[in-house]
Short mmCIF file of C-alpha atoms in Angstrom, two decimals:
data_model
loop_
_atom_site.label_atom_id
_atom_site.label_comp_id
_atom_site.label_asym_id
_atom_site.label_seq_id
_atom_site.Cartn_x
_atom_site.Cartn_y
_atom_site.Cartn_z
CA MET O 1 4.43 -0.48 31.07
CA ALA O 2 1.07 -1.44 31.65
CA PHE O 3 -0.08 -4.07 29.20
CA GLU O 4 -2.87 -1.73 27.92
CA ASP O 5 -0.26 0.78 26.91
CA TRP O 6 1.92 -2.13 25.28
CA GLU O 7 -1.22 -3.28 23.35
CA GLN O 8 -1.94 0.18 22.09
CA ALA O 9 1.60 0.80 21.04
CA GLY O 10 1.28 -2.37 18.89
CA ARG O 11 -2.04 -1.14 17.41
CA GLN O 12 -0.46 2.23 16.35
CA LEU O 13 2.84 0.35 15.10
CA SER O 14 0.57 -1.74 12.99
CA GLY O 15 -1.26 1.15 11.53
CA ILE O 16 2.09 2.86 10.75
CA LEU O 17 3.37 -0.17 8.99
CA ASP O 18 0.03 -0.59 7.10
CA SER O 19 0.12 3.19 6.04
CA SER O 20 3.74 2.91 5.00
CA SER O 21 2.81 0.36 2.28
CA TRP O 22 0.48 2.84 0.72
CA TRP O 23 3.03 5.62 1.20
CA LEU O 24 5.72 3.89 -0.82
CA GLY O 25 3.23 2.70 -3.27
CA ASP O 26 2.21 6.00 -3.98
CA TRP O 27 5.86 7.28 -3.90
CA LEU O 28 6.79 4.87 -6.59
CA VAL O 29 3.86 5.51 -8.82
CA TYR O 30 4.74 9.39 -8.58
CA GLY O 31 8.49 8.66 -9.38
CA LYS O 32 7.60 6.25 -12.09
CA ASP O 33 5.49 8.94 -13.90
CA ARG O 34 7.85 11.64 -13.39
CA TYR O 35 11.43 10.28 -13.13
CA THR O 36 11.34 7.76 -15.72
CA ASP O 37 15.27 8.30 -16.15
CA ARG O 38 16.25 8.01 -12.58
CA TYR O 39 13.50 5.90 -11.24
CA GLN O 40 15.49 2.69 -10.69
CA ARG O 41 18.14 4.77 -8.87
CA GLY O 42 15.32 6.15 -6.51
CA ILE O 43 13.97 2.81 -5.81
CA ARG O 44 17.65 1.43 -4.96
CA ALA O 45 17.98 4.16 -2.46
CA VAL O 46 15.03 2.85 -0.51
CA GLY O 47 16.65 -0.61 0.17
CA LEU O 48 13.67 -2.62 0.10
CA ARG O 49 13.44 -5.48 -2.38
CA TYR O 50 12.22 -4.58 -5.72
CA GLN O 51 9.58 -7.08 -6.05
CA THR O 52 8.34 -5.70 -2.83
CA LEU O 53 8.20 -2.14 -3.92
CA ARG O 54 6.69 -3.41 -7.16
CA ASN O 55 3.70 -4.80 -5.23
CA TYR O 56 3.28 -1.89 -3.38
CA ALA O 57 3.08 0.25 -6.51
CA TRP O 58 0.71 -2.37 -8.15
CA VAL O 59 -1.76 -1.94 -5.12
CA SER O 60 -1.63 1.70 -5.05
CA ARG O 61 -2.48 2.04 -8.84
CA ARG O 62 -5.25 -0.42 -8.64
CA PHE O 63 -6.88 1.70 -5.70
CA GLU O 64 -7.02 5.25 -6.14
CA PHE O 65 -7.15 7.10 -2.76
CA ASN O 66 -10.88 7.62 -2.89
CA ARG O 67 -11.32 3.67 -3.04
CA ARG O 68 -9.11 2.77 -0.19
CA ARG O 69 -10.87 1.76 2.96
CA ALA O 70 -9.13 2.99 6.11
CA ALA O 71 -10.85 0.23 8.08
CA LEU O 72 -9.28 -2.40 5.82
CA SER O 73 -5.57 -3.52 5.68
CA PHE O 74 -3.41 -2.85 2.86
CA GLN O 75 -2.91 -6.57 2.60
CA HIS O 76 -6.83 -6.68 2.28
CA HIS O 77 -6.71 -4.40 -0.79
CA ALA O 78 -3.61 -6.50 -2.38
CA GLU O 79 -5.73 -9.35 -1.94
CA LEU O 80 -8.43 -7.96 -4.39
CA THR O 81 -6.04 -6.31 -7.09
CA SER O 82 -6.58 -8.98 -9.69
CA LEU O 83 -10.48 -8.80 -9.44
CA PRO O 84 -12.45 -6.57 -11.51
CA VAL O 85 -13.46 -3.05 -10.00
CA ASP O 86 -17.03 -3.90 -9.36
CA GLU O 87 -16.10 -7.11 -7.64
CA GLN O 88 -13.27 -5.43 -5.61
CA GLU O 89 -16.08 -2.98 -4.37
CA ALA O 90 -18.12 -5.86 -3.07
CA TRP O 91 -15.21 -7.29 -1.04
CA LEU O 92 -14.22 -3.65 0.34
CA VAL O 93 -16.70 -3.64 3.06
CA PRO O 94 -15.19 -4.09 6.45
CA SER O 95 -16.67 -7.03 8.41
CA GLY O 96 -18.32 -6.71 11.80
#
């Protein structure tokens, strides 16, 4: 495999990892809202640490789909969750 192909694969995998954080967070929010009696069973089935999943859900709740910036990582959004919305917006601008 050429270096450029290997490098591109890494970028694609990174994008999948970042997207999966959003997907899991959104999945958890949906489950919590609709399956309150079976929610805990569902999150145990995922096999990830409860705190990790809870963090994903927290970020997903704080950033509705229309406020998410594809050019910024999930972690970038996570760092902003404790800020008021107007301050979040100021930091949701990609650098460069």
